[in-house]
Short mmCIF file of C-alpha atoms and ligand atoms in Angstrom, two decimals:
data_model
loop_
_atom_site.label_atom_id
_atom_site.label_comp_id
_atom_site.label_asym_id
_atom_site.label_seq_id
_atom_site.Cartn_x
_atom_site.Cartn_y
_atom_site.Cartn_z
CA UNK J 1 28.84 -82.93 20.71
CA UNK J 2 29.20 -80.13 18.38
CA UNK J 3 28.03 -80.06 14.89
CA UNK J 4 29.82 -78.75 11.51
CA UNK J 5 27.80 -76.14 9.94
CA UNK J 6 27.57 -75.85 6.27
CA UNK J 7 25.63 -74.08 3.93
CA UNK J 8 24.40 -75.07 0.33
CA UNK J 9 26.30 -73.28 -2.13
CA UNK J 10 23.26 -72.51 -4.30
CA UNK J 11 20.80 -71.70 -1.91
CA UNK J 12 22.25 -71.55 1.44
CA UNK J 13 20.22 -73.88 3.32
CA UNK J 14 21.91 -75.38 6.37
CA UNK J 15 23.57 -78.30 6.45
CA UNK J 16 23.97 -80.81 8.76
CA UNK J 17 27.03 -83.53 8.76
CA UNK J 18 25.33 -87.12 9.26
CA UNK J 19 26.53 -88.37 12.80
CA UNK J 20 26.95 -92.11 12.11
CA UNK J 21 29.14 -90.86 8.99
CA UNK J 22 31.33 -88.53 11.65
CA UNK J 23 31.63 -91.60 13.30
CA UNK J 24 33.13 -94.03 10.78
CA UNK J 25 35.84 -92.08 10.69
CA UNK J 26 37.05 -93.51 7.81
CA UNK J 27 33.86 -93.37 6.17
CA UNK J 28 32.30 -90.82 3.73
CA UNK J 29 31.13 -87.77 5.15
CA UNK J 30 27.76 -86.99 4.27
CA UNK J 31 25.78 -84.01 3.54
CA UNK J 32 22.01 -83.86 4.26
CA UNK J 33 19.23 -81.35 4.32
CA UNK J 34 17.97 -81.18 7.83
CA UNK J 35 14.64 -82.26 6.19
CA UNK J 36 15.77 -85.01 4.98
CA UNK J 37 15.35 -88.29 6.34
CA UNK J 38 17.61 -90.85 5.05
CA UNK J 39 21.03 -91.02 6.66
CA UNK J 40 22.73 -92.60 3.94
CA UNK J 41 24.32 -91.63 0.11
CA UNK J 42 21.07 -91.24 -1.75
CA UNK J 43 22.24 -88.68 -3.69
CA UNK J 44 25.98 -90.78 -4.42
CA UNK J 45 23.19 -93.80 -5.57
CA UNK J 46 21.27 -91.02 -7.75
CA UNK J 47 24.40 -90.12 -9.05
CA UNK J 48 25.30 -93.46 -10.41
CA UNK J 49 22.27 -93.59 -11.58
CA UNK J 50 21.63 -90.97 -13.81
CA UNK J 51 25.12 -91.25 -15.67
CA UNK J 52 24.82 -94.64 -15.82
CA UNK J 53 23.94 -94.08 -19.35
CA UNK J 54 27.38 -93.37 -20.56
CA UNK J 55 30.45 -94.40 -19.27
CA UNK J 56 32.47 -90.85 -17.84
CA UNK J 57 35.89 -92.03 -16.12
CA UNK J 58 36.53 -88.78 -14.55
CA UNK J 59 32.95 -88.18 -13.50
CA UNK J 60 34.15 -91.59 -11.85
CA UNK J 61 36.71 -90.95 -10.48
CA UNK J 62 35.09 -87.90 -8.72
CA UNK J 63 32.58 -89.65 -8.00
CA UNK J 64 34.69 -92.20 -6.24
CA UNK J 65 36.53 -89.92 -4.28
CA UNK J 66 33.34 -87.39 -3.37
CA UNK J 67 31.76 -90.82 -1.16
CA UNK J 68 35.18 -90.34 1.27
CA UNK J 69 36.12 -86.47 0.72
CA UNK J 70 32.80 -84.89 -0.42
CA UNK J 71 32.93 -82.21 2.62
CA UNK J 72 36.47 -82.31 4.06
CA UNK J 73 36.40 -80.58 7.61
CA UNK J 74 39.02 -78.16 9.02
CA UNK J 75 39.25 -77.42 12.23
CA UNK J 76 36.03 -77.88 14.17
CA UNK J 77 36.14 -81.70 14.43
CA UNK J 78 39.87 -82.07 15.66
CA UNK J 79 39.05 -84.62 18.15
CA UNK J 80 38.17 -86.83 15.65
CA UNK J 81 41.09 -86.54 12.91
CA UNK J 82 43.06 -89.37 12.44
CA UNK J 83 46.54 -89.69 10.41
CA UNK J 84 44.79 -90.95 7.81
CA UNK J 85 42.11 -88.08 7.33
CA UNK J 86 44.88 -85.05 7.73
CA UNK J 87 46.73 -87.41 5.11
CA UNK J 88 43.78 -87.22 2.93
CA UNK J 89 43.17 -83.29 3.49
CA UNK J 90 46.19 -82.41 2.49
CA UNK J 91 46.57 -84.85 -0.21
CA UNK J 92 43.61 -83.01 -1.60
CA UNK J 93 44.70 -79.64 -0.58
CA UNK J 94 47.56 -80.16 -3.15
CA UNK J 95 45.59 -81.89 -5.79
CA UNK J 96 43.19 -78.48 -5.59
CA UNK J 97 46.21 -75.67 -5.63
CA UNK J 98 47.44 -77.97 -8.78
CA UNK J 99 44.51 -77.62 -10.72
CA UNK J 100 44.50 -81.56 -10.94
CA UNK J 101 41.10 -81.76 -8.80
CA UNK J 102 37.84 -79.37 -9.19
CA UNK J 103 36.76 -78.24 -5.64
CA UNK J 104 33.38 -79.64 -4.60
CA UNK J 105 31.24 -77.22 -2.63
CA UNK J 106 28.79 -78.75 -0.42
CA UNK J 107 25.09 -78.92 -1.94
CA UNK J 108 21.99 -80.27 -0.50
CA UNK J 109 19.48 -82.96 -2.30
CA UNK J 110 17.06 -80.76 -4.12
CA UNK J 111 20.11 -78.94 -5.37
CA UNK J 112 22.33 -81.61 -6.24
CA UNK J 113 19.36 -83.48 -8.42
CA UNK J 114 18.57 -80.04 -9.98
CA UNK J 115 22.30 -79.81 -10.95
CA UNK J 116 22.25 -83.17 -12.41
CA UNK J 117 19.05 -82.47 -14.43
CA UNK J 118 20.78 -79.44 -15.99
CA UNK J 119 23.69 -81.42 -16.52
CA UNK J 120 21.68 -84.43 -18.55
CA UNK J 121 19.65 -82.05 -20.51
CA UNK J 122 23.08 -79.97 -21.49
CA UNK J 123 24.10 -84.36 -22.46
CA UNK J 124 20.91 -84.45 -24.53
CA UNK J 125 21.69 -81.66 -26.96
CA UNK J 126 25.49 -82.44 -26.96
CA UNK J 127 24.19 -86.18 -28.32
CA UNK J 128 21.76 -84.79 -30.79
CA UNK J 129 24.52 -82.57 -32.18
CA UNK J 130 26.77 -85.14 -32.33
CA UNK J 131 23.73 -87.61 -34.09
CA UNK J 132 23.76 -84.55 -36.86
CA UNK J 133 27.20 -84.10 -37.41
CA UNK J 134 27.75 -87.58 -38.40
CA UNK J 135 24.66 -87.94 -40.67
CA UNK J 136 26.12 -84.86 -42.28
CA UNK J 137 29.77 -86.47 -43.05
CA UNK J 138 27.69 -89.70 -44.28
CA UNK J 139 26.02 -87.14 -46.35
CA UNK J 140 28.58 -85.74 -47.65
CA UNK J 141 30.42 -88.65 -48.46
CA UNK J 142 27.87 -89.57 -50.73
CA UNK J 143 27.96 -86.08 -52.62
CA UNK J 144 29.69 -86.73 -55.95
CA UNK J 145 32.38 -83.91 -56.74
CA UNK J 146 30.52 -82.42 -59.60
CA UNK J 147 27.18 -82.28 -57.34
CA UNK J 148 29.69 -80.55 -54.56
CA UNK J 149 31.13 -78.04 -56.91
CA UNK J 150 27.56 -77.31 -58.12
CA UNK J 151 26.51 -76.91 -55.38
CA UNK J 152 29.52 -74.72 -54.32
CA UNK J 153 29.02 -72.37 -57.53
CA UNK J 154 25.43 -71.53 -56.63
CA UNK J 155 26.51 -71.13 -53.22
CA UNK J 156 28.80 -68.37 -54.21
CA UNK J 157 26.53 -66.99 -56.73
CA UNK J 158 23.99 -66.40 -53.60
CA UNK J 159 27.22 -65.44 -51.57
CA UNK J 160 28.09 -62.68 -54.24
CA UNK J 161 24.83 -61.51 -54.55
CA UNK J 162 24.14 -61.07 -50.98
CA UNK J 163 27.38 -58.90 -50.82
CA UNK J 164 26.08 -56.74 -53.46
CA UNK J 165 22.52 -56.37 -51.52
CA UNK J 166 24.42 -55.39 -48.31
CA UNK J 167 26.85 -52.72 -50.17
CA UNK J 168 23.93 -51.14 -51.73
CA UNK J 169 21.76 -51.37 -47.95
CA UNK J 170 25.10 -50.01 -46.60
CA UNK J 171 25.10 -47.09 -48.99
CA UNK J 172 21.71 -47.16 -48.35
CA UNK J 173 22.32 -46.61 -44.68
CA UNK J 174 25.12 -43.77 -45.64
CA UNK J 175 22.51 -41.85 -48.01
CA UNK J 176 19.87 -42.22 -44.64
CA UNK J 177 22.42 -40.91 -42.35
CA UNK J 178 23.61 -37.95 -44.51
CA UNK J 179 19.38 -37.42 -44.68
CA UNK J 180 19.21 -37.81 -41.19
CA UNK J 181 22.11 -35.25 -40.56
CA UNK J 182 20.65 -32.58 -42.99
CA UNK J 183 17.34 -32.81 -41.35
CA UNK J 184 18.78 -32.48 -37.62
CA UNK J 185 20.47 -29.46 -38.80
CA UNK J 186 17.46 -27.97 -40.85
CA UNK J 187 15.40 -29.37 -37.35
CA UNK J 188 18.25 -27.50 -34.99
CA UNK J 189 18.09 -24.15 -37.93
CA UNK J 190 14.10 -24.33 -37.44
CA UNK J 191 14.30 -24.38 -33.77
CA UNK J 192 16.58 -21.30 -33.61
CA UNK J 193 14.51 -19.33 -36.16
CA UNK J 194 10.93 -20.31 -33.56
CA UNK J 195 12.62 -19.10 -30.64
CA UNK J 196 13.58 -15.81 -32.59
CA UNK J 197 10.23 -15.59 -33.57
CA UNK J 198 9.12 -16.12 -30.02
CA UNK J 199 11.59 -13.65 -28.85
CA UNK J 200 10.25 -11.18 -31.25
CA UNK J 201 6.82 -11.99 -30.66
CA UNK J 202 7.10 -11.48 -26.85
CA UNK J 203 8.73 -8.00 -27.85
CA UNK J 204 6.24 -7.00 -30.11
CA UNK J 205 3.40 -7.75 -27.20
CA UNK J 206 5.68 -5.82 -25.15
CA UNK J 207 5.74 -3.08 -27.58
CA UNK J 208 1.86 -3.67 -28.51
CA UNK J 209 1.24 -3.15 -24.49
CA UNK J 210 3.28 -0.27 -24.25
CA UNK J 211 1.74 1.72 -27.35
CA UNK J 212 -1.48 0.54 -26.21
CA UNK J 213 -1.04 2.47 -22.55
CA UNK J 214 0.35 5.41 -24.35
CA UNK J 215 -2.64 5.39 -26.69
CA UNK J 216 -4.85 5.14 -23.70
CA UNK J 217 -3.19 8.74 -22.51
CA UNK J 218 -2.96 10.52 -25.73
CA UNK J 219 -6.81 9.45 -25.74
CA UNK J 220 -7.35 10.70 -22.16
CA UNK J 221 -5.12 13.74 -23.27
CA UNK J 222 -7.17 14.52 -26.34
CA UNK J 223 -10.44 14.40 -25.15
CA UNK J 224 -9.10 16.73 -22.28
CA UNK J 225 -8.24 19.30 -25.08
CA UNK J 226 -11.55 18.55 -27.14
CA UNK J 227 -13.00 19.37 -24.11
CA UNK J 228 -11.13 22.74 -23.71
CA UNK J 229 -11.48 23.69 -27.25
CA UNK J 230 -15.11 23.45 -26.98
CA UNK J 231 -15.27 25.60 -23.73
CA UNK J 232 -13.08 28.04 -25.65
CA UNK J 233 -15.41 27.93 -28.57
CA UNK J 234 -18.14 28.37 -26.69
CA UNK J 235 -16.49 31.32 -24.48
CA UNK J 236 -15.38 32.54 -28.29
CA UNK J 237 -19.06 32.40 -29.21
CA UNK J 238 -20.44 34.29 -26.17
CA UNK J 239 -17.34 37.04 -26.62
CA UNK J 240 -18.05 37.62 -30.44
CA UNK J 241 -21.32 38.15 -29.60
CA UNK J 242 -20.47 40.57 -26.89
CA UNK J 243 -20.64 44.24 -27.22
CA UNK J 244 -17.38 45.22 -25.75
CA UNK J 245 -18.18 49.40 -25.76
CA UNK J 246 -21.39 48.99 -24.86
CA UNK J 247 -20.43 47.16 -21.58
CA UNK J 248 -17.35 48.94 -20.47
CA UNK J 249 -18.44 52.37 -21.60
CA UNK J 250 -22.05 54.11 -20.51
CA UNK J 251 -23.21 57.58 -21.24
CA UNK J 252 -26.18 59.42 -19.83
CA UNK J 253 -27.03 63.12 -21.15
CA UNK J 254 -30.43 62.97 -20.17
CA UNK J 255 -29.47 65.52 -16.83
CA UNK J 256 -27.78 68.95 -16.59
CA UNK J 257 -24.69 67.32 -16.40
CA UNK J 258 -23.44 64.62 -19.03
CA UNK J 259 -22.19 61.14 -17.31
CA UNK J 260 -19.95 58.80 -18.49
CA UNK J 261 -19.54 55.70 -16.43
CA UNK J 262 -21.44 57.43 -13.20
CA UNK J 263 -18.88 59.95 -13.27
CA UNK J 264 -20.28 63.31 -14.20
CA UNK J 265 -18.39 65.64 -16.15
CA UNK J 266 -18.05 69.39 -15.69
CA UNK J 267 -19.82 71.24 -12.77
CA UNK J 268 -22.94 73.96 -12.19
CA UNK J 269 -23.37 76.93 -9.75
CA UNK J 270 -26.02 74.28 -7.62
CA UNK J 271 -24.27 71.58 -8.80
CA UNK J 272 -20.58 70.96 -7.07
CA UNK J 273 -18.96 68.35 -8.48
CA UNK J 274 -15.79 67.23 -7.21
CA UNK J 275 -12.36 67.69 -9.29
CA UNK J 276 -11.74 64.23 -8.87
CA UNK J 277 -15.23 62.82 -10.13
CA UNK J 278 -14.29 65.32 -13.23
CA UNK J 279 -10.94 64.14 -13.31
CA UNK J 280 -11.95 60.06 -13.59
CA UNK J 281 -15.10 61.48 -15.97
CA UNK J 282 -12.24 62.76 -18.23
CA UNK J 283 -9.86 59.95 -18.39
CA UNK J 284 -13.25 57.45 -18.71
CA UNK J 285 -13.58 59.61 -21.99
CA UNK J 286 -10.18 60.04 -22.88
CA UNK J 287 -9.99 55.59 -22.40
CA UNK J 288 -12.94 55.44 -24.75
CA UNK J 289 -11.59 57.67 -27.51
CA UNK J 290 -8.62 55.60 -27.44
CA UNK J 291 -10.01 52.42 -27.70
CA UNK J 292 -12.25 53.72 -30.33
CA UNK J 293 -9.07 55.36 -32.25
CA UNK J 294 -7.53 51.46 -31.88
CA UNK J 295 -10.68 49.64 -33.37
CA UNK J 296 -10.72 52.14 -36.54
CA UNK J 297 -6.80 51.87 -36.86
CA UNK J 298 -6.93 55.38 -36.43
CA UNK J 299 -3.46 57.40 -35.53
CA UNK J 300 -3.80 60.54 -34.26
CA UNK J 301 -2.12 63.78 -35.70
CA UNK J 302 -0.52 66.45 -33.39
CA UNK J 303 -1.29 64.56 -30.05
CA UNK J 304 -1.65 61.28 -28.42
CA UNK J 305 -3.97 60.24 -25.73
CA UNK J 306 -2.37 58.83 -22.35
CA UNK J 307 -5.96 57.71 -20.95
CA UNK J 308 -4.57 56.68 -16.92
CA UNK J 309 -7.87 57.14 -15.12
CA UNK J 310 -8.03 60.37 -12.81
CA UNK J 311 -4.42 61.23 -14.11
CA UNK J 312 -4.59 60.77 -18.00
CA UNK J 313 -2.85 63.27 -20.09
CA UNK J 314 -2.44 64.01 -23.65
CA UNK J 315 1.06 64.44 -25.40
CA UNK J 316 1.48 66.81 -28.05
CA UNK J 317 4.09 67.06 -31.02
CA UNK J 318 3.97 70.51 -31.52
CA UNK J 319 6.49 71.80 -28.66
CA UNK J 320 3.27 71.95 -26.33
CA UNK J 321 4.65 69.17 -24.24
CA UNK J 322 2.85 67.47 -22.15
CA UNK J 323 -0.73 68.16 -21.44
CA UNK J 324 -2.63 67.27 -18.69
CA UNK J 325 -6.17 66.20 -18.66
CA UNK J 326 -6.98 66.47 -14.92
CA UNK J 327 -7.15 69.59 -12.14
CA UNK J 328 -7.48 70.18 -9.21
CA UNK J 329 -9.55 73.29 -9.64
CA UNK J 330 -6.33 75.61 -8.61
CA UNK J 331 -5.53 75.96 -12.70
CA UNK J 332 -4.20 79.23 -13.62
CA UNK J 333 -7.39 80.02 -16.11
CA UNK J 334 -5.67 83.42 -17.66
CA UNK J 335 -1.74 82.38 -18.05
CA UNK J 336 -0.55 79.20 -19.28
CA UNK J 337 -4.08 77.16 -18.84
CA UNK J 338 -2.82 73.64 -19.84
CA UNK J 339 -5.75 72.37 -18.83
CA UNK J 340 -7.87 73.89 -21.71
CA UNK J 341 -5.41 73.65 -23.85
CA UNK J 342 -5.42 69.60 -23.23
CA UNK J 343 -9.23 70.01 -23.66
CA UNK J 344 -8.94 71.71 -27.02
CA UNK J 345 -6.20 68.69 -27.85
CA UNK J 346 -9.46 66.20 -26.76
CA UNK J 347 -11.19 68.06 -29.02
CA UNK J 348 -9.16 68.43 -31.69
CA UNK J 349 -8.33 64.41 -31.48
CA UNK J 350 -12.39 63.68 -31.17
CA UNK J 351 -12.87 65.80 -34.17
CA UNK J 352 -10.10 63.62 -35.96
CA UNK J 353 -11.84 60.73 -35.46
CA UNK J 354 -15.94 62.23 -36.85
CA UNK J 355 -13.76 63.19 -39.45
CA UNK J 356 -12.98 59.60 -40.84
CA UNK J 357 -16.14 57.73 -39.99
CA UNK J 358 -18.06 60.72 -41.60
CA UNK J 359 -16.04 60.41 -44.54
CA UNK J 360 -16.38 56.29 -44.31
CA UNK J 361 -19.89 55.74 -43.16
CA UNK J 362 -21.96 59.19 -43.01
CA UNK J 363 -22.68 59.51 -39.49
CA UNK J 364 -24.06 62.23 -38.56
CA UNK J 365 -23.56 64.09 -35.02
CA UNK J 366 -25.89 66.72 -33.50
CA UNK J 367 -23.20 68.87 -32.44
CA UNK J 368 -20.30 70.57 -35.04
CA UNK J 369 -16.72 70.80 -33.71
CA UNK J 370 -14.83 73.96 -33.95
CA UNK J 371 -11.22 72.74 -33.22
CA UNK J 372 -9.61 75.94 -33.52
CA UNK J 373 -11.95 77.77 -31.11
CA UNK J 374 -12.61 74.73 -28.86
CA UNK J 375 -16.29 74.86 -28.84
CA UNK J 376 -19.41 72.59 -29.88
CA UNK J 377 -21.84 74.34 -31.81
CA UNK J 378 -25.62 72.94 -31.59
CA UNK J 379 -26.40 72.72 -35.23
CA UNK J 380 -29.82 70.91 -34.95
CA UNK J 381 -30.89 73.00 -31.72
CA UNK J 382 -30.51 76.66 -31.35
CA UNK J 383 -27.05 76.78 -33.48
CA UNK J 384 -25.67 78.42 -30.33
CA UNK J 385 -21.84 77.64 -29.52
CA UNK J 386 -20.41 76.66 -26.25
CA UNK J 387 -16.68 76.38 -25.66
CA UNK J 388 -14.62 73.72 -23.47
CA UNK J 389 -12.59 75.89 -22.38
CA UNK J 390 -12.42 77.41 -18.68
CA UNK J 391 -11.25 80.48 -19.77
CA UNK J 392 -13.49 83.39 -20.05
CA UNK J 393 -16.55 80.74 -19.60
CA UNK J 394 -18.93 80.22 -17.33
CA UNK J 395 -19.51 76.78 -15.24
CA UNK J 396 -23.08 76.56 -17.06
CA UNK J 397 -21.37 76.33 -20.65
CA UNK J 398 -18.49 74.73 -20.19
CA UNK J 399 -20.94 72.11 -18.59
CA UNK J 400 -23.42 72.29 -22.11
CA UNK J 401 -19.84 71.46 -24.05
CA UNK J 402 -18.60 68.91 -22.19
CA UNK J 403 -22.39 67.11 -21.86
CA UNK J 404 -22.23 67.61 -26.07
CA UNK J 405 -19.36 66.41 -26.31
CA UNK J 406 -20.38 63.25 -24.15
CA UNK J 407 -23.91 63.35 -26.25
CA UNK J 408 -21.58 62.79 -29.45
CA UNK J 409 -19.36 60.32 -27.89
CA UNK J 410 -22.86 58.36 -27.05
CA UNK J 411 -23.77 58.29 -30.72
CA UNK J 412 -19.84 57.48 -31.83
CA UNK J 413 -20.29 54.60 -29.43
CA UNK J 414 -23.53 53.21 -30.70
CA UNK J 415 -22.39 53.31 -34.16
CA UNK J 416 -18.93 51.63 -33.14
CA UNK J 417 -20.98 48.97 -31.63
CA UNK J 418 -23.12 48.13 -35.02
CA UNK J 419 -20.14 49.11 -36.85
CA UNK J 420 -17.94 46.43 -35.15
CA UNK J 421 -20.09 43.64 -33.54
CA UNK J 422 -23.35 43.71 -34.42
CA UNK J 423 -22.17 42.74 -38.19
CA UNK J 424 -20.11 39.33 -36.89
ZN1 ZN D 501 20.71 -76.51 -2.05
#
């Protein structure tokens, strides 16, 4: 035997078709929770019961009809149909596609008794409404007219006033909104102008960081160069205070032969000197007068010294040319000796210079100059004259000359030294 299956339309339990009801036939079909154990129409009984209270024809009528066609089967019972049930289907069948018959969905007990609670509560308040609305028409039947239009008057008196209270909320409302708009955009204006300001803030910390690195190096930078100018200061210091002649330049004239930078000058019978030592002594003296010519801003007349170590020379104005302070010993000492006559230039420049520090400071030198002759007369000593020359001399006092002439050079460069450092 096979069984219809059905579920409950509001919360799909199973349902089972009652056997003994399949079996009438002609009976009512009847729905039942599996659960349940009465076989009959409790629910149909309920039914009546419940609605009992007022008399509903089509609830009725439905009710009628639900005990035979409550759950109407298609298909899966054929063996069972009868004329009289497809009769009934599709009498039904019509009745539903003509509107003239709600369908009925299968529900179980609990549901069906919920339903009908719902539906006598929804009763209830329909009643109760219905109780009010006819103690209001008694009520107002016993209103006289001039109570009603009263009551009326006052009623639109509240009714106007109420108007007026919601115009002035709404223009209210429109004044709010207006407020509400200004502020947004004031509230949108302020938010642009922060994140300028936050732009321009993280700029200026960019900025900050990068003056602040650059400040670091200048700082680096500038105590580098305080550091410099204090070694130069110092260095400044030490040079100031440094004797410049007395360093480069020394004279001895304690011997036979006078000595300027251990290079004697001029040569004795026992004492050989080479031409070259004389030649370096000579442009050692010729430097010095030079230098000392420079430090007095002194410019020579006639001449000009070319001091160039073994090679120096002196250059004269007069049509003399050039004349050269160095020899080789091979000098022609009777025709055209251009090696005294450079010596008598020396001279003649050396004598130049006594001339203006005697006049500026009175110094006073042991041995006279006689330019014209070329000789060095020992004023404080015997007053005897030697000359520088070569020609018609002898070794011994051309030597004596040439030391004098170193032994004044000493004392120009000990004054030039007081003269020119020892005052800074
Ligand atoms: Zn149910």
């Amino acid at each position: 035997m096979s069984y219809a299956c059905f579920r409950c339309q509001r919360c799909s339990k199973p349902l089972k078709v009652s056997q003994e009801i399949c079996a009438m036939q002609e009976g009512p079909l009847e729905a039942q929770h599996p659960a349940s154990p009465s076989p009959k129409m409790p629910a149909a009984g309920k039914l009546e019961d419940r609605t009992s209270r007022t008399h509903h024809p089509e609830r009725d009528r439905t009710s009628q009809e639900s005990t035979c066609c409550a759950f109407t089967l298609l298909g899966e019972p054929s063996t069972q149909r009868t004329l009289h049930s497809i009769q009934n289907t599709i009498l039904e069948t019509f009745e539903i596609v003509s509107g003239q018959k709600d369908v009925d969905h299968p529900l179980c007990v609990d549901c069906m008794d919920g339903l009908l609670e719902e539906l006598d509560a929804q009763l209830t308040l329909v009643e109760a409404d219905t109780e009010k609305y006819k103690s209001f028409l008694e009520r107002d039947s016993l209103v006289s007219d001039e109570e009603r239009e009263s009551l009326n008057a006052k009623l639109r008196a509240e009714l106007q006033s109420l108007e007026q209270e919601e115009a002035r909320l709404a223009q209210e409302l429109k004044d709010m909104d207006r407020q509400h708009a200004r502020i947004e955009a004031e509230l949108r204006a302020a938010e642009a102008e922060s994140r300028e300001l936050e732009r321009q803030e993280e700029q200026d910390l960019n900025d900050c960081a990068a003056l602040m690195t650059e400040q670091l190096a200048l700082t680096d930078q500038l105590s580098s160069v305080e550091n410099q100018l204090a070694y130069a200061q110092r260095q400044l210091q030490s040079l100031s205070k440094t004797d410049i002649f007395n360093i480069t330049f020394t004279i001895l004239d304690d011997g036979p032969l006078g000595i300027i930078n251990n290079f004697r000058l001029g040569r004795l019978p026992g004492i050989q000197v080479g031409w070259s030592e004389i030649n370096a002594a000579w442009g050692q003296t010729a430097l010095l007068l030079f230098n000392l010519s420079k430090i007095a801003g002194l410019q020579f007349q006639r001449y000009q010294l070319v001091p160039c170590g073994d090679h120096s020379y002196i250059k004269s104005f007069d049509g003399d040319g050039v004349l050269l302070l160095f020899s080789d010993g091979s000098h022609n000492v009777f025709y055209d000796n251009k090696y005294d006559r450079a010596m008598k230039a020396f001279l003649d420049c050396l004598q130049q210079f006594v001339k203006v520090v005697e006049e500026e400071e009175g110094l006073f030198l042991p041995y006279r100059i006689h330019v014209n002759g070329g000789m060095l007369e020992d004023v404080t000593g015997s007053g005897e004259c030697y000359s520088i020359r070569t020609h018609l001399n002898t070794e011994d006092e051309w030597a004596k000359a040439l030391k004098f002439m170193l032994t004044n050079l000493k004392l120009i460069l000990a004054w030039a030294s007081s003269r020119y450092y020892c005052k800074k």
